[in-house]
PDB file of C-alpha atoms in Angstrom:
ATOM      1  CA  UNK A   1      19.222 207.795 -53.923  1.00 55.00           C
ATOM      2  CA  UNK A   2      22.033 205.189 -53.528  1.00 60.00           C
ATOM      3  CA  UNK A   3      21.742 202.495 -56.111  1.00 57.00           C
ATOM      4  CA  UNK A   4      22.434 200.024 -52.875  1.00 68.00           C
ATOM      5  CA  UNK A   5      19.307 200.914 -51.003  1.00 82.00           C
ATOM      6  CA  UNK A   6      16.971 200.661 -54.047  1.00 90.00           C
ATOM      7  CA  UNK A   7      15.153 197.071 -54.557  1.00 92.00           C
ATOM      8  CA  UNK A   8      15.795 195.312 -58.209  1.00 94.00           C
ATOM      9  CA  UNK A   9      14.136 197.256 -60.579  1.00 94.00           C
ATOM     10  CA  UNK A  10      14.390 194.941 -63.282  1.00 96.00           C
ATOM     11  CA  UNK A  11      15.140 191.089 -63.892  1.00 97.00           C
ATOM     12  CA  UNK A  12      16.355 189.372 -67.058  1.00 96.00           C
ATOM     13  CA  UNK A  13      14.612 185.359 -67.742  1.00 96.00           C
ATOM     14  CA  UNK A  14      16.548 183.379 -70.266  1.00 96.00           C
ATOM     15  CA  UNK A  15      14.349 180.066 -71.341  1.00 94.00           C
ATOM     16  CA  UNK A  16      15.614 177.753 -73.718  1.00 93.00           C
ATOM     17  CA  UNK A  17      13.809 174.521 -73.887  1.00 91.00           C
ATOM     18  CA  UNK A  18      16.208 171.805 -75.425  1.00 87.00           C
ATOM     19  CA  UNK A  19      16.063 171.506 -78.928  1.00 85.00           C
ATOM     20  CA  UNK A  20      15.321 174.999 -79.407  1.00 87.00           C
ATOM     21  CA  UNK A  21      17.778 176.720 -81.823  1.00 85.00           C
ATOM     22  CA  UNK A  22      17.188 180.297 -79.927  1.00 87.00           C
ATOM     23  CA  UNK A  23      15.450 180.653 -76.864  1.00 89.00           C
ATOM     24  CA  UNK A  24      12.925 182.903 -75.035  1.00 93.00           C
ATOM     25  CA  UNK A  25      15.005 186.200 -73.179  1.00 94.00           C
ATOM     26  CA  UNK A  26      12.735 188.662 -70.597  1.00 95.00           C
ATOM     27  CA  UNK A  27      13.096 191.891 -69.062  1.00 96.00           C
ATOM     28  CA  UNK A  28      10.824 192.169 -66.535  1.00 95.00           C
ATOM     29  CA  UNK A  29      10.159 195.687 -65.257  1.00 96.00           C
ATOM     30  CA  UNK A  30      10.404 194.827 -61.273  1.00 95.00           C
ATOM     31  CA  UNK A  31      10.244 198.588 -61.014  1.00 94.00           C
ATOM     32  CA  UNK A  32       6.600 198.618 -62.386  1.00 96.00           C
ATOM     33  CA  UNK A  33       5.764 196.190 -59.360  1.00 94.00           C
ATOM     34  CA  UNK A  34       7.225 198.506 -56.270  1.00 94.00           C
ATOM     35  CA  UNK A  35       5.136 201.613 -57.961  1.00 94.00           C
ATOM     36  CA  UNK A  36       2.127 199.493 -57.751  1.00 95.00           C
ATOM     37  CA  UNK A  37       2.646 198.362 -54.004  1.00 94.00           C
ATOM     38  CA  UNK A  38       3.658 202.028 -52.645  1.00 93.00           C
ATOM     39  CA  UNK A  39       0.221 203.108 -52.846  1.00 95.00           C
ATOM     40  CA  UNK A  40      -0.338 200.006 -50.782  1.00 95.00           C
ATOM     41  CA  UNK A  41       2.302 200.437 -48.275  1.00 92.00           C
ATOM     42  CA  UNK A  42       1.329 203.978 -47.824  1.00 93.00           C
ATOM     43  CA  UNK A  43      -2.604 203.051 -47.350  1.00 95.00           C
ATOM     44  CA  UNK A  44      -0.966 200.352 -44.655  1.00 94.00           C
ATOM     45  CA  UNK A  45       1.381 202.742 -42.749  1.00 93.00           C
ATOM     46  CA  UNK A  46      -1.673 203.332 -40.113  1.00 94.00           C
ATOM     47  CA  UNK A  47      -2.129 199.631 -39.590  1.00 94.00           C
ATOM     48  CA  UNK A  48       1.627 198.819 -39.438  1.00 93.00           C
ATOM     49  CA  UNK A  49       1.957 201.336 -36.900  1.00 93.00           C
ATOM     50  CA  UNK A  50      -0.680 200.222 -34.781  1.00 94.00           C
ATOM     51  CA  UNK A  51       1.106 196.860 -34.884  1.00 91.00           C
ATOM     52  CA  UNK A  52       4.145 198.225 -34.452  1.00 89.00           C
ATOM     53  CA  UNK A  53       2.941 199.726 -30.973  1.00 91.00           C
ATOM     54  CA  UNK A  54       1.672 196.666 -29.869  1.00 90.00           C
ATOM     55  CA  UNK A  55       4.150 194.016 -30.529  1.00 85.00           C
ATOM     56  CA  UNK A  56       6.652 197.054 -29.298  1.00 84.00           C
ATOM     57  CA  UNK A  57       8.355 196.949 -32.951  1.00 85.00           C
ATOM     58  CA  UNK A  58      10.849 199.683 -35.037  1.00 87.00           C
ATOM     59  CA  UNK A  59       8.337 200.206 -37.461  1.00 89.00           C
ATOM     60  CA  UNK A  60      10.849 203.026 -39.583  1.00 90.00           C
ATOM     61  CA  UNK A  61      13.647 200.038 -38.379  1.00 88.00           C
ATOM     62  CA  UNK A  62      11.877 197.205 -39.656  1.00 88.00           C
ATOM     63  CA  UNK A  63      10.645 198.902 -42.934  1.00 90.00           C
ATOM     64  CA  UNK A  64      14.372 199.812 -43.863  1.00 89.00           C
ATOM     65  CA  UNK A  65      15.604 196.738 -42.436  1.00 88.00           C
ATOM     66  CA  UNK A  66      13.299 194.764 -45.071  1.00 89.00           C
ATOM     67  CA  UNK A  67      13.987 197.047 -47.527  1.00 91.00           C
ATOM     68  CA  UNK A  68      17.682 196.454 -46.939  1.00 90.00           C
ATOM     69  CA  UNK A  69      17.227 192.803 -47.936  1.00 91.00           C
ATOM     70  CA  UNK A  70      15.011 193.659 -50.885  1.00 93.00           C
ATOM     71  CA  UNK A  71      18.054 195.959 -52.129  1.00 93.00           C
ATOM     72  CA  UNK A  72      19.971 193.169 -51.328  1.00 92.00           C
ATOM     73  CA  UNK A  73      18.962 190.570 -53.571  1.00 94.00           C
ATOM     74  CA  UNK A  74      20.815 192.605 -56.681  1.00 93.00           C
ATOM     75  CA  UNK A  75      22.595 190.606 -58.259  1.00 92.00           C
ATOM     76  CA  UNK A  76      21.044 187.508 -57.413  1.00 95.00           C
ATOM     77  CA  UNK A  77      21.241 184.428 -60.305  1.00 95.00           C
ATOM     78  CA  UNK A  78      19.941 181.523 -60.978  1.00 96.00           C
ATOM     79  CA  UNK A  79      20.652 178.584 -63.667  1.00 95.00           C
ATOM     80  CA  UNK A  80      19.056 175.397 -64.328  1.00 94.00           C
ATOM     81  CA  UNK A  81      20.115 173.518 -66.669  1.00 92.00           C
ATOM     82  CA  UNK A  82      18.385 169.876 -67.292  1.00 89.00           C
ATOM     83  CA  UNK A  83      17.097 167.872 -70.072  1.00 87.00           C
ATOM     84  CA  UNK A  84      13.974 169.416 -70.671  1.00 87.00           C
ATOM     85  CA  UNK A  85      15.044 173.261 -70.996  1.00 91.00           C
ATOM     86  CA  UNK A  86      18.010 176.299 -70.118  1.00 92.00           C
ATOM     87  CA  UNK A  87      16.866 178.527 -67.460  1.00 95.00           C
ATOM     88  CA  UNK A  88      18.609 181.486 -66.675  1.00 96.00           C
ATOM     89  CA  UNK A  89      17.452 184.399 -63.724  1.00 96.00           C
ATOM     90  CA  UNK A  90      18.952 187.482 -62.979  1.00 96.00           C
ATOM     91  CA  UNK A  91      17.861 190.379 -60.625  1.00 95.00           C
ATOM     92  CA  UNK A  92      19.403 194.076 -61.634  1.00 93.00           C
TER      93      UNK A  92
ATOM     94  CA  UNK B   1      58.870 196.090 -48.339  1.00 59.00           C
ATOM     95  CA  UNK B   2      56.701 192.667 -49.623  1.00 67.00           C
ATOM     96  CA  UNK B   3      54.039 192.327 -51.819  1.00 67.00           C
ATOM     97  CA  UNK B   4      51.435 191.137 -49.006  1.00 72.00           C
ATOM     98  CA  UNK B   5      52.526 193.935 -46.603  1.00 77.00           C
ATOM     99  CA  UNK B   6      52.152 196.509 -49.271  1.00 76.00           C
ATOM    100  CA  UNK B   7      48.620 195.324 -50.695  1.00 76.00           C
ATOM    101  CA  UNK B   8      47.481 195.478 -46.819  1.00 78.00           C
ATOM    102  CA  UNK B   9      48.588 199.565 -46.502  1.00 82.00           C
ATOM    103  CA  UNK B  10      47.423 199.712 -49.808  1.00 78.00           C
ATOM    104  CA  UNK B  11      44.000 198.495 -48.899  1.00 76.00           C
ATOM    105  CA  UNK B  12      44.018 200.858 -45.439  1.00 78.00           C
ATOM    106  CA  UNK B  13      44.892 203.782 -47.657  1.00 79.00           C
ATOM    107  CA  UNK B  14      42.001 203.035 -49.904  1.00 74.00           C
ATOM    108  CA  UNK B  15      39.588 202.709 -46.796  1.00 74.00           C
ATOM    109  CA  UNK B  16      38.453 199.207 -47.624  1.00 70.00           C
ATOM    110  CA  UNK B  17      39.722 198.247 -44.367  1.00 74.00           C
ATOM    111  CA  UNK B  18      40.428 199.921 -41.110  1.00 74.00           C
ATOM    112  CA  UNK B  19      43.682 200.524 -39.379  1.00 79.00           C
ATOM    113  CA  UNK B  20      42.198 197.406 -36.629  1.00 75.00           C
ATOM    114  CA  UNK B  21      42.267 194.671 -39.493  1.00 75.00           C
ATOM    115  CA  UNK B  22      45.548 196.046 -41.054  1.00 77.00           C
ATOM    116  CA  UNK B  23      47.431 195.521 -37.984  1.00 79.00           C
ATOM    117  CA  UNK B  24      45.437 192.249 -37.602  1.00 75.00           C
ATOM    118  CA  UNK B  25      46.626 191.019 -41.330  1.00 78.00           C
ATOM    119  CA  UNK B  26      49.933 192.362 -40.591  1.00 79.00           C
ATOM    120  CA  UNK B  27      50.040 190.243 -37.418  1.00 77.00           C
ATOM    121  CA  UNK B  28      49.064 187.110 -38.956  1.00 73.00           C
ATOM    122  CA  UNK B  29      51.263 188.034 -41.760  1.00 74.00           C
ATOM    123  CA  UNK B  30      54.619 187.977 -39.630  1.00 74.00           C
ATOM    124  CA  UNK B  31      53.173 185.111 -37.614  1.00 67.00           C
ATOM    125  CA  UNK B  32      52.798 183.323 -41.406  1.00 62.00           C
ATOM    126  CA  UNK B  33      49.894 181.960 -40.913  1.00 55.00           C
ATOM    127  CA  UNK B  34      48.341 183.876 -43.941  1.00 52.00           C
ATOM    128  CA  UNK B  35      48.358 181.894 -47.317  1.00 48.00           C
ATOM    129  CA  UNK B  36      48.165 184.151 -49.498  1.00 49.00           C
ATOM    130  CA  UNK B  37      47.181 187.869 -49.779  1.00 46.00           C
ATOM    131  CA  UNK B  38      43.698 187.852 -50.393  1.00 50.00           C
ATOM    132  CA  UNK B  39      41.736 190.900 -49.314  1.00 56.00           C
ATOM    133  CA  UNK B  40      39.168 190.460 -46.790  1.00 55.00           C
ATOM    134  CA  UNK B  41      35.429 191.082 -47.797  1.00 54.00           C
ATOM    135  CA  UNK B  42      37.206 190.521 -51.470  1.00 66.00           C
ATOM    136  CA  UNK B  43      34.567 188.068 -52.406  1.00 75.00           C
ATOM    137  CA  UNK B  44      30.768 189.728 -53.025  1.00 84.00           C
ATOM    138  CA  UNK B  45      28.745 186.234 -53.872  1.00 89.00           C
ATOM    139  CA  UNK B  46      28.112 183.204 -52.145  1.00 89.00           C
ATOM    140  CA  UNK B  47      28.094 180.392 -55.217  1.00 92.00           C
ATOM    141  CA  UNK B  48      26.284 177.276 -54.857  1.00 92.00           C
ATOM    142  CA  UNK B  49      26.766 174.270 -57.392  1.00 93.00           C
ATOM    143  CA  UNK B  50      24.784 171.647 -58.110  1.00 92.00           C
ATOM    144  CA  UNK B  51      25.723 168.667 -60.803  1.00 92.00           C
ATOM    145  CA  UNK B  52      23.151 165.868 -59.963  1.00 90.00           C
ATOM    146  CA  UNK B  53      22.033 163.108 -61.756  1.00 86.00           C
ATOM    147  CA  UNK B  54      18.250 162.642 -61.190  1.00 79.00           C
ATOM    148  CA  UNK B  55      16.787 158.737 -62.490  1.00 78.00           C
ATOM    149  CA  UNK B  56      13.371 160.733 -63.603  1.00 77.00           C
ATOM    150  CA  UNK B  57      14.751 164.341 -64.897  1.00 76.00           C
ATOM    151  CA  UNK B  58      18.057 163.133 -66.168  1.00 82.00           C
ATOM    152  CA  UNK B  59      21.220 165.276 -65.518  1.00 88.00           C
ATOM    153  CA  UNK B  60      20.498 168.992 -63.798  1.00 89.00           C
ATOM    154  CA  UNK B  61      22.693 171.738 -62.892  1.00 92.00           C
ATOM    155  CA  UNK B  62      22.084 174.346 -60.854  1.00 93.00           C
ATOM    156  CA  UNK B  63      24.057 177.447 -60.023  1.00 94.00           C
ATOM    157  CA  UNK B  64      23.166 180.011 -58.143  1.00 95.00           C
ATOM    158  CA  UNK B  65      24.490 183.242 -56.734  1.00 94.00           C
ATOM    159  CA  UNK B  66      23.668 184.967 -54.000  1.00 92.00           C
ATOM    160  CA  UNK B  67      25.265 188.010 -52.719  1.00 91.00           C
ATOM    161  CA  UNK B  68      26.729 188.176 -49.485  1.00 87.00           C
ATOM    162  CA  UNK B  69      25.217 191.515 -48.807  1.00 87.00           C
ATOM    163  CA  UNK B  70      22.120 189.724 -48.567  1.00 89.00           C
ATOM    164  CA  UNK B  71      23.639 188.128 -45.520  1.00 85.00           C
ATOM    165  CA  UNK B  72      24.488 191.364 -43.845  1.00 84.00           C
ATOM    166  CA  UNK B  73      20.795 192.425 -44.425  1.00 87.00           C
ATOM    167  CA  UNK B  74      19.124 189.176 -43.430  1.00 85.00           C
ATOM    168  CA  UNK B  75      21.342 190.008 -39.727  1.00 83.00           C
ATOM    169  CA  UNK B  76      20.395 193.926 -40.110  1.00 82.00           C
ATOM    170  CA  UNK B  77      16.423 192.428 -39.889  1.00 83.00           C
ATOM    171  CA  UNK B  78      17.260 189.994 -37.036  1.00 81.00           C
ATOM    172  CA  UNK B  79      17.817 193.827 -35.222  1.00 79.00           C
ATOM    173  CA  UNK B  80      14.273 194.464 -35.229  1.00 82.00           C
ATOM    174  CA  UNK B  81      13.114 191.164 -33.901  1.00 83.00           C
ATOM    175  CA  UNK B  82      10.934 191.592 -30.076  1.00 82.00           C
ATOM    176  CA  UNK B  83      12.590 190.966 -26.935  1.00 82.00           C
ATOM    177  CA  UNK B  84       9.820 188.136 -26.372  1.00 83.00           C
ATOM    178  CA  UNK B  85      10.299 186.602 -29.879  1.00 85.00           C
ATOM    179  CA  UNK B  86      13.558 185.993 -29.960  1.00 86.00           C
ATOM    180  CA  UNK B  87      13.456 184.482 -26.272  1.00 88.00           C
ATOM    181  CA  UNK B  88      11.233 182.096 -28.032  1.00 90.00           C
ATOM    182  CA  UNK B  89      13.629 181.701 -31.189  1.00 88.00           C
ATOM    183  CA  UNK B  90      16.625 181.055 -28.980  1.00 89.00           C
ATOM    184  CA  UNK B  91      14.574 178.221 -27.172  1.00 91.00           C
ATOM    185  CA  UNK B  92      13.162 176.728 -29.992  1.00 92.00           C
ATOM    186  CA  UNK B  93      16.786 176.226 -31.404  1.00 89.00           C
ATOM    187  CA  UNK B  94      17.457 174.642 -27.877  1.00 91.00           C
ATOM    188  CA  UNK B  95      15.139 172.057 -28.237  1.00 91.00           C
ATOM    189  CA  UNK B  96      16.790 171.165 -31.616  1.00 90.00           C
ATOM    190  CA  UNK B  97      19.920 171.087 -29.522  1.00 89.00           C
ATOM    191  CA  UNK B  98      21.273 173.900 -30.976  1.00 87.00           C
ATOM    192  CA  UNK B  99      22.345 176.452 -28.382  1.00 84.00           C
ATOM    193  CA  UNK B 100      22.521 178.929 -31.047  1.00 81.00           C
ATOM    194  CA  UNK B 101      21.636 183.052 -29.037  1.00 84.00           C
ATOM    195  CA  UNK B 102      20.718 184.660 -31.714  1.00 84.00           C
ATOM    196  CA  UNK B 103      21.285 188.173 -29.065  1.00 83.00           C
ATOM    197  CA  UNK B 104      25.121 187.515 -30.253  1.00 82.00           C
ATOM    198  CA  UNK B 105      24.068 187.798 -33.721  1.00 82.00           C
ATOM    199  CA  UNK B 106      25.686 190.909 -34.765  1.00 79.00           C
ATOM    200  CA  UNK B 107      26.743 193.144 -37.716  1.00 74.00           C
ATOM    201  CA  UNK B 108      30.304 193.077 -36.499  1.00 76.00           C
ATOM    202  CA  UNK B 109      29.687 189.273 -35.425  1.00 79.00           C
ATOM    203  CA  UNK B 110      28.747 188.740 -38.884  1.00 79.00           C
ATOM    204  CA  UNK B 111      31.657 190.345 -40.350  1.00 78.00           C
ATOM    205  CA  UNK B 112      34.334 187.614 -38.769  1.00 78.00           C
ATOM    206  CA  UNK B 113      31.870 185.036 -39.710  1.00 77.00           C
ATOM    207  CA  UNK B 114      31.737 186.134 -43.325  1.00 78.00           C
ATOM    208  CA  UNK B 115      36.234 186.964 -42.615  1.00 78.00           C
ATOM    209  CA  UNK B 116      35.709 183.031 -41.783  1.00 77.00           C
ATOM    210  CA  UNK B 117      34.162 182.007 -45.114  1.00 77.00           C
ATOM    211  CA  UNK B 118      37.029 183.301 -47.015  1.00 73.00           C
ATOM    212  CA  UNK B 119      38.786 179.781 -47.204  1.00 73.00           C
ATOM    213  CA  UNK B 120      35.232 177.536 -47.135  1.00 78.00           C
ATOM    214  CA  UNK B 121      34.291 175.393 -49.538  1.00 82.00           C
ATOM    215  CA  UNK B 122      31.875 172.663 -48.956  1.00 85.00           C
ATOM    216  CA  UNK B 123      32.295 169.780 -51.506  1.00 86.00           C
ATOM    217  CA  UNK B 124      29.408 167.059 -51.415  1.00 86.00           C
ATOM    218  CA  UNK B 125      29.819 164.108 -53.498  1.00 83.00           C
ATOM    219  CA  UNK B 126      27.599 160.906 -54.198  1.00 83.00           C
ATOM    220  CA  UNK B 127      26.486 159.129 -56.715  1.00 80.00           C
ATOM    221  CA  UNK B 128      23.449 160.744 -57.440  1.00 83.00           C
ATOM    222  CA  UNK B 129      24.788 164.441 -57.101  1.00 87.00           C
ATOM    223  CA  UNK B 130      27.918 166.979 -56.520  1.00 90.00           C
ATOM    224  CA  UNK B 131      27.524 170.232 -54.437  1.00 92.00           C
ATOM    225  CA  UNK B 132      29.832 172.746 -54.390  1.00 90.00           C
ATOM    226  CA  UNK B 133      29.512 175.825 -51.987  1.00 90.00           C
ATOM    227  CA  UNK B 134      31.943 178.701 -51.954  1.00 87.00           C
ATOM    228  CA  UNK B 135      32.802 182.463 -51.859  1.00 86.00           C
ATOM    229  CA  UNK B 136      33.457 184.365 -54.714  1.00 84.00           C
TER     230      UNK B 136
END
Protein backbone atom coordinates (compact mmCIF):
# COMPACT_ATOMS: atom_id res chain seq x y z
CA UNK A 1 0.00 0.00 0.00
CA UNK A 2 1.17 3.52 -1.04
CA UNK A 3 2.44 5.44 1.91
CA UNK A 4 0.15 8.47 0.30
CA UNK A 5 -3.16 6.74 0.71
CA UNK A 6 -2.51 5.57 4.32
CA UNK A 7 -3.90 8.03 7.22
CA UNK A 8 -1.07 9.30 9.92
CA UNK A 9 -0.13 6.51 11.78
CA UNK A 10 1.66 8.27 14.32
CA UNK A 11 2.00 11.96 15.75
CA UNK A 12 4.86 13.49 17.74
CA UNK A 13 3.58 16.34 20.88
CA UNK A 14 6.40 18.49 22.08
CA UNK A 15 5.22 20.46 25.50
CA UNK A 16 7.44 22.67 27.17
CA UNK A 17 5.86 24.87 29.70
CA UNK A 18 8.15 28.02 30.25
CA UNK A 19 10.58 27.68 32.77
CA UNK A 20 10.98 24.15 32.19
CA UNK A 21 14.65 23.16 31.55
CA UNK A 22 13.43 19.99 29.27
CA UNK A 23 10.09 19.48 28.22
CA UNK A 24 7.42 16.74 27.74
CA UNK A 25 7.95 14.86 23.89
CA UNK A 26 4.94 12.15 22.67
CA UNK A 27 4.56 9.61 20.16
CA UNK A 28 1.25 8.88 19.83
CA UNK A 29 0.42 5.63 18.04
CA UNK A 30 -2.47 7.14 15.58
CA UNK A 31 -2.18 3.71 14.04
CA UNK A 32 -3.58 2.04 17.27
CA UNK A 33 -6.73 4.40 16.75
CA UNK A 34 -7.67 3.37 12.87
CA UNK A 35 -7.33 -0.54 14.10
CA UNK A 36 -9.81 0.24 16.72
CA UNK A 37 -12.39 2.07 14.35
CA UNK A 38 -12.14 -0.64 11.37
CA UNK A 39 -14.10 -2.99 13.28
CA UNK A 40 -16.47 -0.07 13.49
CA UNK A 41 -16.49 0.97 9.97
CA UNK A 42 -16.91 -2.55 8.91
CA UNK A 43 -20.01 -3.17 11.48
CA UNK A 44 -21.32 0.35 9.70
CA UNK A 45 -20.79 -0.60 6.01
CA UNK A 46 -24.65 -1.90 5.99
CA UNK A 47 -25.92 1.36 7.38
CA UNK A 48 -23.67 3.58 5.20
CA UNK A 49 -24.92 1.84 2.32
CA UNK A 50 -28.39 2.15 3.04
CA UNK A 51 -27.66 5.88 3.29
CA UNK A 52 -25.75 5.90 0.52
CA UNK A 53 -28.86 4.63 -1.60
CA UNK A 54 -30.99 7.08 -0.32
CA UNK A 55 -29.28 10.35 -0.43
CA UNK A 56 -28.05 8.76 -4.03
CA UNK A 57 -24.26 8.94 -2.66
CA UNK A 58 -20.65 7.10 -3.95
CA UNK A 59 -20.46 5.26 -0.95
CA UNK A 60 -16.80 3.35 -2.26
CA UNK A 61 -16.30 7.34 -3.67
CA UNK A 62 -16.97 9.01 -0.59
CA UNK A 63 -15.12 6.47 1.71
CA UNK A 64 -11.83 6.95 -0.42
CA UNK A 65 -12.54 10.45 -0.95
CA UNK A 66 -12.44 10.92 3.04
CA UNK A 67 -9.83 8.72 3.33
CA UNK A 68 -7.91 10.80 0.81
CA UNK A 69 -8.05 13.77 3.19
CA UNK A 70 -7.22 11.66 6.22
CA UNK A 71 -3.94 10.56 4.20
CA UNK A 72 -3.69 13.97 3.54
CA UNK A 73 -3.12 15.57 6.68
CA UNK A 74 0.71 13.95 6.76
CA UNK A 75 2.73 16.21 7.44
CA UNK A 76 0.60 18.55 9.09
CA UNK A 77 2.37 20.96 12.08
CA UNK A 78 1.55 22.98 14.50
CA UNK A 79 3.53 25.49 16.97
CA UNK A 80 2.46 27.65 19.68
CA UNK A 81 4.59 29.39 21.29
CA UNK A 82 3.33 31.92 24.23
CA UNK A 83 4.20 32.79 27.68
CA UNK A 84 2.82 30.08 29.47
CA UNK A 85 4.36 26.96 27.49
CA UNK A 86 6.16 25.50 23.82
CA UNK A 87 3.80 23.46 21.93
CA UNK A 88 4.84 21.58 19.13
CA UNK A 89 2.36 18.96 16.78
CA UNK A 90 3.29 16.87 14.12
CA UNK A 91 1.30 14.19 12.13
CA UNK A 92 3.63 11.28 10.36
CA UNK B 1 20.33 26.98 -24.47
CA UNK B 2 19.30 29.03 -20.89
CA UNK B 3 19.10 27.95 -17.61
CA UNK B 4 15.13 28.46 -17.33
CA UNK B 5 14.52 26.73 -20.72
CA UNK B 6 16.63 23.83 -19.72
CA UNK B 7 15.15 23.30 -16.06
CA UNK B 8 11.58 23.33 -17.95
CA UNK B 9 12.72 20.11 -20.47
CA UNK B 10 14.39 18.99 -17.60
CA UNK B 11 11.27 18.90 -15.53
CA UNK B 12 9.12 17.32 -18.76
CA UNK B 13 11.78 14.66 -18.99
CA UNK B 14 11.39 13.85 -15.37
CA UNK B 15 7.47 13.70 -15.75
CA UNK B 16 6.78 16.30 -13.10
CA UNK B 17 5.08 18.18 -15.69
CA UNK B 18 3.42 17.46 -18.95
CA UNK B 19 4.40 18.46 -22.42
CA UNK B 20 0.91 21.15 -22.06
CA UNK B 21 2.63 23.20 -19.14
CA UNK B 22 6.16 22.98 -20.75
CA UNK B 23 5.08 24.68 -23.78
CA UNK B 24 2.97 26.93 -21.47
CA UNK B 25 6.30 27.92 -19.29
CA UNK B 26 8.15 28.11 -22.42
CA UNK B 27 5.57 30.58 -23.75
CA UNK B 28 5.56 32.79 -20.88
CA UNK B 29 9.22 32.37 -20.80
CA UNK B 30 9.87 34.07 -24.33
CA UNK B 31 6.99 36.42 -23.62
CA UNK B 32 9.24 37.29 -20.17
CA UNK B 33 6.74 37.47 -18.10
CA UNK B 34 8.23 34.65 -15.86
CA UNK B 35 10.41 35.91 -12.86
CA UNK B 36 12.23 33.44 -12.18
CA UNK B 37 12.37 29.64 -12.82
CA UNK B 38 10.51 28.20 -10.18
CA UNK B 39 8.89 24.84 -10.83
CA UNK B 40 5.27 24.64 -10.69
CA UNK B 41 3.63 22.46 -7.87
CA UNK B 42 7.41 23.07 -6.36
CA UNK B 43 5.97 24.12 -3.09
CA UNK B 44 4.17 21.03 -0.90
CA UNK B 45 2.90 23.27 2.32
CA UNK B 46 0.75 26.05 2.77
CA UNK B 47 2.55 28.10 5.92
CA UNK B 48 0.60 30.28 8.06
CA UNK B 49 2.31 32.79 10.60
CA UNK B 50 1.11 34.28 13.37
CA UNK B 51 3.25 36.92 15.72
CA UNK B 52 0.49 38.59 17.91
CA UNK B 53 0.63 40.37 20.89
CA UNK B 54 -2.36 39.40 23.12
CA UNK B 55 -2.98 42.16 26.44
CA UNK B 56 -4.12 38.84 28.58
CA UNK B 57 -1.69 35.90 27.14
CA UNK B 58 1.24 38.09 26.34
CA UNK B 59 3.19 37.48 23.05
CA UNK B 60 2.03 34.11 20.92
CA UNK B 61 3.25 32.62 17.84
CA UNK B 62 1.76 30.34 15.86
CA UNK B 63 2.94 28.43 12.83
CA UNK B 64 1.37 26.06 11.15
CA UNK B 65 1.72 23.87 8.11
CA UNK B 66 -0.56 22.42 6.15
CA UNK B 67 0.03 20.49 3.09
CA UNK B 68 -1.34 21.43 -0.05
CA UNK B 69 -2.32 17.92 -0.84
CA UNK B 70 -4.83 18.37 1.68
CA UNK B 71 -6.30 20.90 -0.68
CA UNK B 72 -6.46 18.56 -3.60
CA UNK B 73 -8.32 16.07 -1.26
CA UNK B 74 -10.66 18.52 0.42
CA UNK B 75 -11.78 19.22 -3.77
CA UNK B 76 -11.51 15.24 -4.45
CA UNK B 77 -14.54 15.08 -1.47
CA UNK B 78 -16.45 18.07 -2.94
CA UNK B 79 -16.82 15.10 -5.99
CA UNK B 80 -19.06 13.14 -3.97
CA UNK B 81 -21.31 15.89 -2.81
CA UNK B 82 -25.49 15.26 -4.12
CA UNK B 83 -26.80 16.98 -7.01
CA UNK B 84 -29.49 18.55 -4.50
CA UNK B 85 -26.84 19.57 -1.89
CA UNK B 86 -24.72 21.38 -3.68
CA UNK B 87 -27.72 23.30 -5.46
CA UNK B 88 -28.28 24.32 -1.94
CA UNK B 89 -24.44 25.11 -1.23
CA UNK B 90 -24.17 27.21 -4.35
CA UNK B 91 -27.30 29.27 -3.13
CA UNK B 92 -26.40 29.62 0.23
CA UNK B 93 -23.04 31.27 -0.96
CA UNK B 94 -25.43 33.53 -3.10
CA UNK B 95 -27.11 34.91 -0.37
CA UNK B 96 -23.67 35.83 1.16
CA UNK B 97 -23.15 37.45 -2.20
CA UNK B 98 -20.75 35.20 -3.21
CA UNK B 99 -21.54 33.72 -6.61
CA UNK B 100 -19.09 31.11 -5.93
CA UNK B 101 -20.50 27.35 -8.31
CA UNK B 102 -18.90 25.11 -6.58
CA UNK B 103 -19.92 22.57 -10.07
CA UNK B 104 -16.61 24.47 -11.48
CA UNK B 105 -14.72 23.25 -8.62
CA UNK B 106 -12.40 20.89 -10.19
CA UNK B 107 -9.19 18.81 -9.79
CA UNK B 108 -7.73 20.45 -12.84
CA UNK B 109 -9.52 23.83 -11.67
CA UNK B 110 -7.69 23.40 -8.57
CA UNK B 111 -4.44 22.84 -10.09
CA UNK B 112 -4.25 26.62 -11.78
CA UNK B 113 -5.59 27.84 -8.57
CA UNK B 114 -2.86 26.22 -6.53
CA UNK B 115 -0.27 27.33 -10.20
CA UNK B 116 -1.85 30.83 -8.87
CA UNK B 117 -0.59 30.62 -5.28
CA UNK B 118 2.91 30.26 -6.36
CA UNK B 119 3.66 34.11 -5.98
CA UNK B 120 0.90 34.77 -2.88
CA UNK B 121 1.71 35.96 0.15
CA UNK B 122 -0.74 37.59 2.38
CA UNK B 123 0.95 39.96 4.93
CA UNK B 124 -1.45 41.31 7.78
CA UNK B 125 -0.11 43.82 10.05
CA UNK B 126 -1.56 45.74 13.19
CA UNK B 127 -0.73 46.52 16.27
CA UNK B 128 -1.96 43.75 18.06
CA UNK B 129 -0.75 40.98 15.53
CA UNK B 130 1.30 39.99 12.15
CA UNK B 131 0.02 37.22 9.75
CA UNK B 132 1.90 35.85 7.25
CA UNK B 133 0.41 33.31 4.66
CA UNK B 134 2.44 31.66 1.96
CA UNK B 135 3.53 28.60 -0.13
CA UNK B 136 6.35 26.67 0.60
Amino acid sequence: MKPEILPPLSATMHVRPTGWRFGVKLWLPLFLLWLLLLPILILALPFLFVAAVIFRIKLWRSLKAANGVLAATRGSEVEVDNRGARIFFKLH
Amino acid sequence: MNDNRRQILDMLAEGKITAEEAERLIAALERGDVPAARPPGNFKYLRVLVDANDPLDGPTKVNVRVPMQLLRAGVKLTGVIPDRAREQVNEAMRKEGIPFDINKLTPDNLEDMIEQLRDLTVDVDNASAKVRVFCE
